[in-house]
Amino acid sequence: MQQDKQPDYRPVVFRDRSAGYAFLTRSTATSEQTIEWDDGETYPVVDVEISSESHPFYTGKARTVDSEGRVARFERRYGEAGQGSGTGGKTA
């Protein structure tokens, strides 16, 4: 394997500013910004828009779009008028 072809794999801090959450991991991501971590070392920092701390799927704060079924919603809107005369469309 050629040494100059691979990106540098090093410790990087990913920071979610909306949640005030940051974590240290290894990555090939690059950044001009740095941050001093809890261990006293300085690492490059990459700001992200969404992480596991702010994503609705992980936090359990996802909103429910439709809480009642389609049939119940139809009956609430149209009531008995939407059910027809009971003859199945046939006339006597």
C-alpha positions as a Markdown table, in Angstrom:
| # | Residue | x | y | z |
|---|---|---|---|---|
| 1 | Met | 0.0 | 0.0 | 0.0 |
| 2 | Gln | 1.4 | 3.4 | -0.9 |
| 3 | Gln | 1.7 | 5.7 | 2.1 |
| 4 | Asp | 0.9 | 9.0 | 0.3 |
| 5 | Lys | -2.4 | 7.8 | -1.1 |
| 6 | Gln | -4.3 | 7.3 | 2.2 |
| 7 | Pro | -5.8 | 10.2 | 4.2 |
| 8 | Asp | -4.6 | 10.9 | 7.7 |
| 9 | Tyr | -6.7 | 8.9 | 10.3 |
| 10 | Arg | -6.5 | 10.8 | 13.6 |
| 11 | Pro | -8.5 | 11.8 | 16.6 |
| 12 | Val | -11.2 | 14.4 | 15.8 |
| 13 | Val | -13.9 | 16.1 | 17.9 |
| 14 | Phe | -17.4 | 16.3 | 16.4 |
| 15 | Arg | -19.5 | 19.0 | 18.0 |
| 16 | Asp | -23.3 | 19.4 | 17.8 |
| 17 | Arg | -23.8 | 23.0 | 18.8 |
| 18 | Ser | -27.6 | 22.8 | 18.9 |
| 19 | Ala | -27.5 | 20.2 | 21.7 |
| 20 | Gly | -24.3 | 21.3 | 23.3 |
| 21 | Tyr | -22.8 | 17.9 | 22.8 |
| 22 | Ala | -19.4 | 16.8 | 21.6 |
| 23 | Phe | -17.6 | 13.5 | 21.2 |
| 24 | Leu | -14.0 | 12.4 | 20.4 |
| 25 | Thr | -13.5 | 9.8 | 17.8 |
| 26 | Arg | -11.0 | 8.9 | 15.0 |
| 27 | Ser | -11.7 | 10.2 | 11.5 |
| 28 | Thr | -10.2 | 11.4 | 8.3 |
| 29 | Ala | -12.3 | 14.6 | 8.5 |
| 30 | Thr | -10.2 | 17.8 | 8.4 |
| 31 | Ser | -10.8 | 21.2 | 10.0 |
| 32 | Glu | -8.9 | 24.4 | 10.6 |
| 33 | Gln | -10.7 | 24.9 | 14.0 |
| 34 | Thr | -9.3 | 23.2 | 17.1 |
| 35 | Ile | -10.7 | 22.6 | 20.6 |
| 36 | Glu | -9.0 | 21.7 | 23.9 |
| 37 | Trp | -10.5 | 18.4 | 25.1 |
| 38 | Asp | -11.0 | 17.1 | 28.6 |
| 39 | Asp | -7.7 | 15.3 | 28.6 |
| 40 | Gly | -5.8 | 18.6 | 28.0 |
| 41 | Glu | -4.9 | 17.7 | 24.3 |
| 42 | Thr | -5.9 | 19.9 | 21.4 |
| 43 | Tyr | -7.9 | 18.3 | 18.6 |
| 44 | Pro | -9.4 | 19.5 | 15.3 |
| 45 | Val | -13.2 | 20.1 | 15.7 |
| 46 | Val | -15.9 | 19.5 | 13.1 |
| 47 | Asp | -19.3 | 21.1 | 13.7 |
| 48 | Val | -22.3 | 19.0 | 12.7 |
| 49 | Glu | -26.0 | 20.0 | 12.4 |
| 50 | Ile | -27.5 | 16.8 | 13.9 |
| 51 | Ser | -26.1 | 14.1 | 16.2 |
| 52 | Ser | -27.6 | 11.4 | 18.3 |
| 53 | Glu | -28.2 | 14.0 | 21.0 |
| 54 | Ser | -30.4 | 16.2 | 18.8 |
| 55 | His | -32.0 | 13.8 | 16.2 |
| 56 | Pro | -35.7 | 13.1 | 17.0 |
| 57 | Phe | -35.3 | 9.4 | 16.2 |
| 58 | Tyr | -32.7 | 8.9 | 18.9 |
| 59 | Thr | -34.1 | 11.3 | 21.5 |
| 60 | Gly | -37.7 | 10.0 | 21.3 |
| 61 | Lys | -39.1 | 13.5 | 20.6 |
| 62 | Ala | -40.4 | 12.6 | 17.2 |
| 63 | Arg | -43.8 | 14.0 | 16.5 |
| 64 | Thr | -46.7 | 11.8 | 15.6 |
| 65 | Val | -48.2 | 12.8 | 12.3 |
| 66 | Asp | -51.4 | 10.8 | 12.3 |
| 67 | Ser | -52.7 | 9.6 | 15.7 |
| 68 | Glu | -56.1 | 8.4 | 14.5 |
| 69 | Gly | -56.8 | 6.0 | 11.7 |
| 70 | Arg | -58.1 | 6.9 | 8.3 |
| 71 | Val | -61.5 | 5.3 | 8.8 |
| 72 | Ala | -62.0 | 7.1 | 12.1 |
| 73 | Arg | -61.0 | 10.4 | 10.5 |
| 74 | Phe | -63.4 | 9.8 | 7.6 |
| 75 | Glu | -66.3 | 9.0 | 9.9 |
| 76 | Arg | -65.6 | 12.0 | 12.0 |
| 77 | Arg | -65.6 | 14.3 | 8.9 |
| 78 | Tyr | -68.6 | 12.8 | 7.0 |
| 79 | Gly | -70.5 | 10.8 | 9.7 |
| 80 | Glu | -73.4 | 8.7 | 8.5 |
| 81 | Ala | -73.7 | 10.7 | 5.2 |
| 82 | Gly | -70.6 | 8.9 | 3.8 |
| 83 | Gln | -72.1 | 5.4 | 4.3 |
| 84 | Gly | -74.7 | 5.6 | 1.6 |
| 85 | Ser | -78.3 | 4.2 | 1.6 |
| 86 | Gly | -77.3 | 0.6 | 2.1 |
| 87 | Thr | -78.6 | -0.6 | -1.3 |
| 88 | Gly | -75.1 | -1.0 | -2.7 |
| 89 | Gly | -75.7 | 1.5 | -5.5 |
| 90 | Lys | -78.7 | -0.5 | -7.0 |
| 91 | Thr | -82.1 | 1.1 | -7.4 |
| 92 | Ala | -85.3 | -0.8 | -7.1 |
